[in-house]
Amino acid sequence: EAGVAQSPRYKIIEKRQSVAFWCNPISGHATLYWYQQILGQGPKLLIQFQNNGVVDDSQLPKDRFSAERLKGVDSTLKIQPAKLEDSAVYLCASSSRQGYNYGYTFGSGTRLTVV
Amino acid sequence: ELKVEQNPLFLSMQEGKNYTIYCNYSTTSDRLYWYRQDPGKSLESLFVLLSNGAVKQEGRLMASLDTKARLSTLHITAAVHDLSATYFCAVDKGNNDMRFGAGTRLTVKP
């Protein structure tokens, strides 16, 4: 089966600019996650979707980050305006109901550098 | 607030040696994951531990879970260079929401 697709792979922007990341989960996976991984740290959950509804966005900085999952398939994560501390790898993961017992499948990530 | 602590954070070992990585967590959970991450790559699922006393093995890696002690271990037997990577444990805090530890960066030297 095809994996979790993310784009772009790399992005460099100046602070105060905006940026958007895209994720296409594995077909049929109802749950989609966005994680932020700062260099040298473990991934931190930003938002969890179940189909097109938000399950948990308690750690999403809502003043600058937004995410949507229209039609319960693809998802986009946006940052506006970006700050230097947003430099990180943004990982998308998906899982099916059965997948909870097998681990989640992660995409390759988008590496964001804010200068 | 669920806290997940791994130790050691850095581990340098020689080929052929054995070692254990520890993962402690602060609140009750009955589902724990181990992932591997190579530099510049994404995370690869290694093990999912679903109940107290669960033990899983794959090659030179063996993972176990003690839910009463809130502790999981990842044991490495006779390490080889190919095992060099960062290993993360992640705990399900409920609602299928994983929280990750900081990771253990393992380097296996000849």
Coordinates of N, CA and C in Angstrom, one line a residue:
Chain A
E1 N 0.9 -1.2 0.0 CA 0.0 0.0 0.0 C 0.9 1.2 0.0
A2 N 0.4 2.3 -0.6 CA 1.2 3.5 -0.6 C 1.2 4.1 0.8
G3 N 2.3 4.8 1.1 CA 2.5 5.3 2.4 C 1.9 6.7 2.6
V4 N 2.2 7.4 3.7 CA 1.7 8.7 3.9 C 2.5 9.7 3.1
A5 N 1.9 10.5 2.3 CA 2.6 11.4 1.4 C 2.6 12.8 2.0
Q6 N 3.7 13.5 2.0 CA 3.8 14.8 2.5 C 4.5 15.7 1.5
S7 N 4.1 16.9 1.4 CA 4.9 17.9 0.6 C 4.7 19.3 1.2
P8 N 5.7 20.1 0.9 CA 7.0 19.8 0.3 C 7.9 19.1 1.2
R9 N 9.1 18.6 0.8 CA 10.1 18.0 1.7 C 10.8 19.0 2.5
Y10 N 11.1 20.2 1.8 CA 11.9 21.2 2.5 C 11.3 22.6 2.2
K11 N 11.4 23.5 3.2 CA 10.9 24.8 2.9 C 11.7 25.8 3.8
I12 N 12.1 26.8 3.1 CA 12.9 27.9 3.9 C 12.1 29.2 3.7
I13 N 11.7 29.9 4.8 CA 11.0 31.1 4.7 C 11.6 32.1 5.7
E14 N 11.2 33.3 5.5 CA 11.6 34.4 6.4 C 10.6 34.5 7.5
K15 N 11.0 34.9 8.7 CA 10.0 35.1 9.8 C 9.0 36.1 9.3
R16 N 7.8 35.9 9.9 CA 6.6 36.6 9.6 C 5.9 36.2 8.2
Q17 N 6.6 35.4 7.4 CA 5.9 34.9 6.2 C 5.0 33.7 6.6
S18 N 4.2 33.3 5.7 CA 3.3 32.2 5.9 C 3.7 31.0 5.1
V19 N 3.3 29.8 5.5 CA 3.7 28.6 4.9 C 2.6 27.5 5.1
A20 N 2.5 26.6 4.2 CA 1.5 25.6 4.3 C 2.1 24.2 3.9
F21 N 1.7 23.2 4.6 CA 2.1 21.8 4.4 C 0.9 21.0 4.0
W22 N 1.2 20.0 3.2 CA 0.1 19.1 2.8 C 0.4 17.7 3.1
C23 N -0.6 16.9 3.5 CA -0.5 15.5 3.8 C -1.6 14.7 3.2
N24 N -1.3 13.6 2.6 CA -2.3 12.6 2.1 C -2.1 11.3 2.8
P25 N -3.0 10.9 3.7 CA -2.8 9.7 4.5 C -3.0 8.5 3.7
I26 N -2.7 7.3 4.3 CA -3.0 6.1 3.7 C -4.5 5.9 3.4
S27 N -4.9 5.4 2.3 CA -6.3 5.3 1.9 C -7.0 4.5 2.9
G28 N -8.1 5.1 3.4 CA -9.0 4.4 4.3 C -8.7 4.7 5.8
H29 N -7.5 5.3 6.0 CA -7.2 5.7 7.4 C -8.0 6.9 7.9
A30 N -8.8 6.6 9.0 CA -9.7 7.6 9.4 C -9.0 8.7 10.3
T31 N -7.9 8.3 11.0 CA -7.3 9.2 11.9 C -6.0 9.7 11.3
L32 N -5.8 11.1 11.5 CA -4.7 11.7 10.9 C -4.1 12.7 12.0
Y33 N -2.8 12.7 12.1 CA -2.1 13.4 13.1 C -1.1 14.3 12.4
W34 N -0.9 15.5 13.0 CA 0.3 16.4 12.7 C 1.1 16.5 14.0
Y35 N 2.4 16.2 13.8 CA 3.4 16.3 14.8 C 4.5 17.3 14.4
Q36 N 5.0 18.0 15.4 CA 6.1 18.9 15.3 C 7.3 18.3 16.0
Q37 N 8.4 18.1 15.2 CA 9.7 17.6 15.8 C 10.8 18.6 15.7
I38 N 11.1 19.2 16.8 CA 12.3 20.1 16.9 C 13.5 19.3 17.0
L39 N 14.6 19.7 16.4 CA 15.9 19.0 16.3 C 16.3 18.5 17.7
G40 N 16.5 17.2 17.8 CA 17.0 16.7 19.1 C 15.9 16.3 20.1
Q41 N 14.7 16.5 19.7 CA 13.5 16.2 20.6 C 12.6 15.2 20.0
G42 N 11.7 14.7 20.8 CA 10.7 13.8 20.3 C 9.6 14.5 19.7
P43 N 8.8 13.9 18.8 CA 7.7 14.5 18.2 C 6.7 15.0 19.2
K44 N 6.1 16.2 18.9 CA 5.0 16.7 19.8 C 3.7 16.8 19.0
L45 N 2.7 16.3 19.5 CA 1.4 16.3 18.8 C 0.9 17.7 18.7
L46 N 0.5 18.1 17.5 CA -0.1 19.4 17.3 C -1.7 19.3 17.2
I47 N -2.1 18.3 16.4 CA -3.5 18.2 16.2 C -3.8 16.8 15.7
Q48 N -5.0 16.2 16.1 CA -5.5 14.9 15.7 C -6.8 15.1 15.1
F49 N -7.0 14.5 13.9 CA -8.3 14.5 13.3 C -8.9 13.0 13.3
Q50 N -10.2 12.9 13.4 CA -10.9 11.6 13.2 C -11.8 12.0 12.1
N51 N -11.6 11.4 10.9 CA -12.3 11.8 9.7 C -12.1 13.3 9.5
N52 N -13.1 14.1 9.4 CA -12.8 15.5 9.2 C -13.1 16.3 10.5
G53 N -13.2 15.7 11.6 CA -13.4 16.3 12.9 C -12.1 16.4 13.7
V54 N -12.0 17.4 14.5 CA -10.8 17.6 15.4 C -11.1 16.8 16.7
V55 N -10.1 16.0 17.0 CA -10.2 15.2 18.3 C -9.4 15.9 19.4
D56 N -8.2 16.4 19.0 CA -7.4 17.0 20.0 C -6.5 18.1 19.3
D57 N -6.7 19.3 19.7 CA -5.8 20.4 19.2 C -5.3 21.2 20.4
S58 N -5.2 20.6 21.5 CA -4.8 21.3 22.8 C -3.4 21.9 22.7
Q59 N -2.5 21.3 21.9 CA -1.1 21.8 21.8 C -0.8 22.6 20.5
L60 N -1.9 22.9 19.8 CA -1.7 23.7 18.6 C -1.7 25.2 19.0
P61 N -0.7 25.9 18.6 CA -0.7 27.4 18.9 C -1.6 28.1 17.9
K62 N -2.8 28.3 18.4 CA -3.9 28.6 17.5 C -3.8 30.1 17.0
D63 N -3.0 30.9 17.7 CA -2.8 32.3 17.2 C -2.1 32.3 15.8
R64 N -1.3 31.2 15.5 CA -0.6 31.3 14.3 C -0.7 30.0 13.5
F65 N -1.1 28.9 14.1 CA -1.2 27.6 13.4 C -2.7 27.3 13.1
S66 N -2.9 26.7 12.0 CA -4.3 26.3 11.7 C -4.2 25.0 10.8
A67 N -5.2 24.1 10.9 CA -5.1 22.9 10.2 C -6.6 22.5 9.8
E68 N -6.7 21.9 8.7 CA -8.0 21.4 8.2 C -7.8 20.1 7.5
R69 N -8.9 19.4 7.5 CA -9.0 18.1 6.8 C -10.3 18.0 6.1
L70 N -10.4 18.7 5.0 CA -11.7 18.7 4.3 C -12.0 17.3 3.7
K71 N -13.2 16.9 3.8 CA -13.7 15.6 3.3 C -13.0 14.4 3.9
G72 N -12.3 14.7 5.0 CA -11.8 13.5 5.8 C -10.7 12.8 5.1
V73 N -10.0 13.4 4.2 CA -8.9 12.7 3.5 C -7.6 13.5 3.6
D74 N -7.3 14.4 2.7 CA -6.1 15.2 2.7 C -6.2 16.2 3.9
S75 N -5.0 16.6 4.3 CA -5.0 17.7 5.3 C -3.9 18.7 5.0
T76 N -4.2 19.9 5.4 CA -3.2 21.0 5.3 C -2.9 21.6 6.7
L77 N -1.7 21.9 7.0 CA -1.3 22.6 8.2 C -0.7 24.0 7.7
K78 N -1.1 25.0 8.3 CA -0.6 26.4 7.9 C -0.1 27.1 9.1
I79 N 1.0 27.9 8.9 CA 1.6 28.7 9.9 C 1.6 30.1 9.3
Q80 N 1.0 31.1 10.1 CA 0.9 32.4 9.7 C 0.7 33.4 10.8
P81 N 1.7 34.2 11.2 CA 3.0 34.3 10.6 C 4.0 33.4 11.3
A82 N 5.0 33.0 10.6 CA 6.0 32.1 11.1 C 7.0 32.8 12.0
K83 N 7.5 32.1 13.1 CA 8.5 32.6 14.0 C 9.7 31.7 13.8
L84 N 10.9 32.2 14.3 CA 12.1 31.5 14.2 C 12.0 30.1 14.9
E85 N 11.2 30.1 16.1 CA 11.1 28.9 16.8 C 10.2 27.8 16.2
D86 N 9.6 28.2 15.1 CA 8.8 27.2 14.3 C 9.7 26.3 13.5
S87 N 11.0 26.6 13.4 CA 11.9 25.7 12.6 C 11.9 24.3 13.2
A88 N 11.5 23.4 12.4 CA 11.3 22.0 12.9 C 10.9 21.1 11.7
V89 N 10.8 19.8 11.9 CA 10.2 18.9 10.9 C 8.8 18.7 11.3
Y90 N 7.9 18.8 10.4 CA 6.5 18.6 10.6 C 6.1 17.3 10.0
L91 N 5.7 16.4 10.9 CA 5.4 15.0 10.5 C 3.9 14.8 10.5
C92 N 3.4 14.1 9.5 CA 2.0 13.7 9.4 C 2.0 12.2 9.6
A93 N 1.0 11.7 10.3 CA 0.9 10.2 10.5 C -0.6 9.9 10.4
S94 N -0.9 8.6 10.0 CA -2.3 8.2 9.9 C -2.4 6.8 10.5
S95 N -3.6 6.5 10.9 CA -3.9 5.1 11.4 C -5.3 4.7 11.1
S96 N -5.6 3.5 11.0 CA -6.9 2.9 10.9 C -7.3 2.5 12.4
R97 N -8.5 2.1 12.5 CA -8.9 1.6 13.9 C -8.1 0.5 14.3
Q98 N -7.8 -0.4 13.3 CA -7.0 -1.6 13.7 C -5.5 -1.2 13.8
G99 N -5.1 0.0 13.3 CA -3.8 0.4 13.3 C -3.3 0.8 14.7
Y100 N -4.2 1.0 15.6 CA -3.8 1.4 16.9 C -3.0 0.2 17.5
N101 N -3.2 -1.0 17.0 CA -2.5 -2.1 17.5 C -1.2 -2.5 16.7
Y102 N -0.9 -1.7 15.7 CA 0.2 -1.9 14.9 C 1.1 -0.7 14.8
G103 N 0.8 0.4 15.5 CA 1.6 1.6 15.3 C 1.1 2.4 14.2
Y104 N 1.4 3.7 14.2 CA 1.0 4.6 13.2 C 2.0 4.7 12.1
T105 N 1.5 5.0 10.9 CA 2.4 5.2 9.8 C 2.7 6.7 9.6
F106 N 4.0 7.0 9.6 CA 4.4 8.4 9.5 C 4.9 8.7 8.0
G107 N 4.7 9.9 7.6 CA 5.2 10.4 6.4 C 6.7 10.8 6.5
S108 N 7.3 11.2 5.5 CA 8.7 11.6 5.5 C 9.0 12.9 6.1
G109 N 7.9 13.7 6.3 CA 8.0 15.0 7.0 C 8.4 16.1 6.0
T110 N 8.1 17.3 6.5 CA 8.5 18.6 5.9 C 9.5 19.3 6.8
R111 N 10.7 19.6 6.3 CA 11.6 20.3 7.2 C 11.5 21.8 6.9
L112 N 11.1 22.5 7.9 CA 10.9 24.0 7.8 C 12.0 24.7 8.5
T113 N 12.6 25.6 7.8 CA 13.6 26.5 8.3 C 13.1 27.9 8.2
V114 N 13.0 28.6 9.3 CA 12.6 30.0 9.4 C 13.8 30.9 9.7
V115 N 14.1 31.8 8.8 CA 15.3 32.6 8.9 C 14.9 34.1 9.1
Chain B
E1 N -1.1 15.7 33.3 CA -0.3 15.8 32.1 C 0.6 14.6 32.1
L2 N 0.5 13.8 31.0 CA 1.3 12.6 30.8 C 2.8 13.0 30.5
K3 N 3.7 12.5 31.3 CA 5.1 12.7 31.0 C 5.8 11.4 30.6
V4 N 6.6 11.4 29.6 CA 7.3 10.2 29.2 C 8.8 10.5 29.2
E5 N 9.5 9.7 30.0 CA 11.0 9.9 30.2 C 11.7 8.7 29.7
Q6 N 12.7 9.0 28.9 CA 13.6 7.9 28.4 C 15.0 8.1 29.0
N7 N 15.7 7.0 29.3 CA 17.1 7.1 29.6 C 17.8 5.8 29.2
P8 N 19.0 6.0 28.8 CA 19.7 7.2 28.6 C 19.3 8.0 27.4
L9 N 19.7 9.3 27.3 CA 19.4 10.0 26.1 C 20.4 9.8 25.0
F10 N 21.6 9.5 25.4 CA 22.7 9.1 24.5 C 23.3 7.8 24.9
L11 N 23.6 7.0 24.0 CA 24.2 5.7 24.3 C 25.2 5.3 23.2
S12 N 26.4 5.1 23.7 CA 27.5 4.7 22.7 C 27.9 3.3 23.2
M13 N 27.8 2.3 22.3 CA 28.2 1.0 22.8 C 29.0 0.3 21.7
Q14 N 29.7 -0.7 22.1 CA 30.5 -1.5 21.1 C 29.7 -2.6 20.5
E15 N 30.1 -2.9 19.3 CA 29.4 -4.1 18.7 C 29.6 -5.3 19.6
G16 N 28.6 -6.1 19.6 CA 28.6 -7.4 20.4 C 28.1 -7.2 21.8
K17 N 28.0 -6.0 22.3 CA 27.6 -5.8 23.7 C 26.0 -5.7 23.8
N18 N 25.6 -5.9 25.0 CA 24.1 -5.8 25.3 C 23.9 -4.5 26.1
Y19 N 22.6 -4.0 25.9 CA 22.3 -2.8 26.7 C 20.8 -2.7 26.7
T20 N 20.2 -1.9 27.7 CA 18.8 -1.7 27.8 C 18.5 -0.2 27.9
I21 N 17.5 0.2 27.1 CA 16.9 1.5 27.2 C 15.6 1.5 28.0
Y22 N 15.4 2.5 28.8 CA 14.3 2.5 29.7 C 13.3 3.7 29.3
C23 N 12.0 3.4 29.5 CA 11.0 4.4 29.2 C 10.0 4.3 30.4
N24 N 10.0 5.5 31.1 CA 9.0 5.6 32.2 C 8.0 6.6 31.8
Y25 N 6.7 6.4 32.3 CA 5.7 7.3 32.0 C 4.8 7.5 33.3
S26 N 4.2 8.7 33.3 CA 3.6 9.1 34.6 C 2.2 8.8 34.9
T27 N 1.4 8.5 33.9 CA 0.0 8.1 34.1 C -0.4 6.8 33.5
T28 N -1.5 6.3 34.0 CA -1.9 4.9 33.5 C -2.1 4.9 32.0
S29 N -1.5 3.8 31.4 CA -1.8 3.6 30.0 C -1.5 2.1 29.7
D30 N -2.3 1.6 28.8 CA -2.0 0.1 28.5 C -1.6 -0.1 27.1
R31 N -1.0 1.0 26.5 CA -0.6 0.8 25.1 C 0.7 1.7 24.9
L32 N 1.8 1.0 24.5 CA 3.1 1.7 24.4 C 3.7 1.3 23.1
Y33 N 4.4 2.2 22.5 CA 5.0 2.0 21.2 C 6.5 2.3 21.2
W34 N 7.2 1.6 20.4 CA 8.6 1.9 20.2 C 8.8 2.2 18.7
Y35 N 9.6 3.3 18.4 CA 9.8 3.7 17.1 C 11.3 3.8 16.9
R36 N 11.8 3.7 15.7 CA 13.2 3.9 15.3 C 13.2 5.1 14.3
Q37 N 14.2 6.0 14.4 CA 14.3 7.0 13.5 C 15.8 7.1 13.1
D38 N 16.1 7.0 11.8 CA 17.4 7.2 11.2 C 17.6 8.7 10.9
P39 N 18.8 9.2 10.9 CA 19.0 10.6 10.7 C 18.4 11.1 9.4
G40 N 17.6 12.2 9.5 CA 17.0 12.7 8.3 C 15.8 11.9 7.8
K41 N 15.4 10.9 8.5 CA 14.3 10.0 8.0 C 13.1 10.1 9.0
S42 N 12.0 9.5 8.5 CA 10.8 9.5 9.4 C 10.9 8.4 10.4
L43 N 9.8 8.2 11.1 CA 9.8 7.2 12.2 C 9.2 5.9 11.7
E44 N 9.9 4.8 12.1 CA 9.5 3.5 11.7 C 9.0 2.7 12.9
S45 N 7.8 2.2 12.9 CA 7.2 1.4 14.0 C 8.0 0.1 14.2
L46 N 8.4 -0.1 15.5 CA 9.1 -1.3 15.8 C 8.2 -2.3 16.6
F47 N 7.6 -1.8 17.7 CA 6.8 -2.7 18.5 C 5.6 -1.9 19.1
V48 N 4.5 -2.6 19.3 CA 3.4 -2.1 20.0 C 3.1 -3.1 21.1
L49 N 3.1 -2.6 22.3 CA 2.9 -3.4 23.5 C 1.5 -3.0 24.1
L50 N 0.7 -4.0 24.2 CA -0.7 -3.7 24.5 C -1.2 -4.2 25.9
S51 N -0.4 -4.9 26.6 CA -0.9 -5.3 27.9 C 0.3 -5.5 28.9
N52 N -0.1 -5.6 30.2 CA 0.9 -5.8 31.2 C 1.7 -7.1 31.0
G53 N 3.0 -7.0 31.0 CA 3.7 -8.3 30.8 C 4.0 -8.6 29.4
A54 N 3.6 -7.8 28.4 CA 3.8 -8.0 27.0 C 5.3 -8.0 26.7
V55 N 5.7 -8.9 25.9 CA 7.1 -9.0 25.5 C 7.1 -9.3 24.0
K56 N 7.9 -8.5 23.2 CA 8.0 -8.7 21.8 C 9.4 -8.7 21.4
Q57 N 9.8 -9.5 20.4 CA 11.2 -9.6 20.0 C 11.2 -9.5 18.5
E58 N 12.2 -8.8 17.9 CA 12.5 -8.8 16.5 C 14.0 -8.7 16.3
G59 N 14.6 -9.8 15.9 CA 16.0 -9.7 15.7 C 16.7 -9.5 17.0
R60 N 17.6 -8.5 17.1 CA 18.4 -8.3 18.3 C 17.7 -7.3 19.3
L61 N 16.5 -7.0 19.0 CA 15.7 -6.1 19.9 C 14.6 -6.8 20.5
M62 N 14.4 -6.5 21.8 CA 13.3 -7.1 22.6 C 12.7 -6.0 23.5
A63 N 11.4 -5.9 23.4 CA 10.7 -4.8 24.2 C 9.7 -5.5 25.2
S64 N 9.6 -4.9 26.3 CA 8.7 -5.4 27.3 C 7.9 -4.2 28.0
L65 N 6.8 -4.6 28.6 CA 6.0 -3.5 29.3 C 5.5 -4.0 30.6
D66 N 5.7 -3.2 31.6 CA 5.2 -3.4 33.0 C 4.3 -2.2 33.3
T67 N 3.0 -2.4 33.1 CA 2.0 -1.3 33.3 C 1.9 -0.8 34.8
K68 N 2.2 -1.8 35.7 CA 2.1 -1.4 37.1 C 3.2 -0.5 37.5
A69 N 4.4 -0.8 37.0 CA 5.6 0.1 37.3 C 5.6 1.3 36.3
R70 N 4.7 1.3 35.3 CA 4.7 2.3 34.2 C 6.1 2.4 33.6
L71 N 6.6 1.2 33.2 CA 7.9 1.1 32.6 C 8.0 0.2 31.4
S72 N 8.7 0.6 30.4 CA 8.9 -0.3 29.3 C 10.4 -0.3 29.1
T73 N 10.9 -1.4 28.6 CA 12.4 -1.5 28.3 C 12.5 -2.0 26.9
L74 N 13.6 -1.5 26.3 CA 14.0 -2.0 24.9 C 15.4 -2.5 25.1
H75 N 15.6 -3.9 25.0 CA 16.8 -4.5 25.2 C 17.5 -4.8 23.9
I76 N 18.8 -4.5 23.8 CA 19.6 -4.7 22.6 C 20.6 -5.9 22.9
T77 N 20.5 -6.9 22.1 CA 21.4 -8.0 22.3 C 22.5 -8.0 21.2
A78 N 23.7 -8.1 21.6 CA 24.9 -8.3 20.7 C 24.7 -7.2 19.6
A79 N 24.9 -6.0 20.0 CA 24.6 -4.8 19.1 C 25.5 -4.9 17.8
V80 N 24.9 -4.5 16.7 CA 25.6 -4.3 15.4 C 25.5 -2.9 15.0
H81 N 26.4 -2.5 14.0 CA 26.4 -1.1 13.6 C 25.0 -0.6 13.0
D82 N 24.4 -1.6 12.3 CA 23.1 -1.2 11.7 C 22.0 -0.8 12.7
L83 N 22.2 -1.0 14.0 CA 21.2 -0.6 15.0 C 21.4 0.9 15.4
S84 N 22.4 1.5 14.9 CA 22.7 2.9 15.2 C 21.5 3.7 14.7
A85 N 20.8 4.4 15.6 CA 19.6 5.2 15.2 C 19.2 5.9 16.5
T86 N 18.1 6.7 16.4 CA 17.4 7.2 17.6 C 16.2 6.4 17.9
Y87 N 16.0 6.0 19.1 CA 14.8 5.1 19.4 C 13.9 5.9 20.4
F88 N 12.6 6.0 20.0 CA 11.6 6.7 20.8 C 10.6 5.7 21.3
C89 N 10.2 5.9 22.6 CA 9.0 5.3 23.1 C 7.9 6.3 23.0
A90 N 6.7 5.8 22.9 CA 5.5 6.7 22.8 C 4.4 6.0 23.6
V91 N 3.7 6.8 24.4 CA 2.6 6.2 25.3 C 1.3 6.8 24.8
D92 N 0.3 5.9 24.8 CA -1.0 6.3 24.4 C -1.7 6.9 25.7
K93 N -2.0 8.2 25.6 CA -2.6 8.9 26.8 C -4.1 8.8 26.8
G94 N -4.6 8.0 25.9 CA -6.1 7.8 25.8 C -6.5 8.5 24.5
N95 N -7.6 8.1 24.0 CA -8.2 8.7 22.8 C -7.2 8.5 21.6
N96 N -6.3 7.5 21.7 CA -5.4 7.2 20.6 C -4.5 8.4 20.3
D97 N -4.1 9.1 21.4 CA -3.2 10.2 21.3 C -1.8 9.8 21.9
M98 N -0.8 9.7 21.1 CA 0.5 9.3 21.5 C 1.3 10.5 22.0
R99 N 2.0 10.3 23.1 CA 3.0 11.2 23.6 C 4.4 10.6 23.6
F100 N 5.3 11.3 23.0 CA 6.7 10.7 22.8 C 7.7 11.1 23.9
G101 N 8.6 10.2 24.1 CA 9.8 10.5 24.9 C 10.7 11.3 24.1
A102 N 11.8 11.8 24.7 CA 12.8 12.6 24.0 C 13.7 11.8 23.1
G103 N 13.7 10.5 23.2 CA 14.5 9.7 22.3 C 15.8 9.3 22.9
T104 N 16.3 8.2 22.5 CA 17.7 7.7 22.9 C 18.5 7.6 21.6
R105 N 19.6 8.3 21.5 CA 20.4 8.3 20.4 C 21.5 7.2 20.6
L106 N 21.4 6.2 19.8 CA 22.3 5.0 20.0 C 23.3 5.0 18.9
T107 N 24.5 4.9 19.3 CA 25.7 4.7 18.3 C 26.4 3.4 18.7
V108 N 26.5 2.6 17.7 CA 27.2 1.3 17.9 C 28.5 1.4 17.1
K109 N 29.6 1.2 17.9 CA 30.9 1.3 17.3 C 31.6 0.0 17.1
P110 N 32.4 -0.2 16.1 CA 33.1 -1.4 15.9 C 34.1 -1.7 16.9

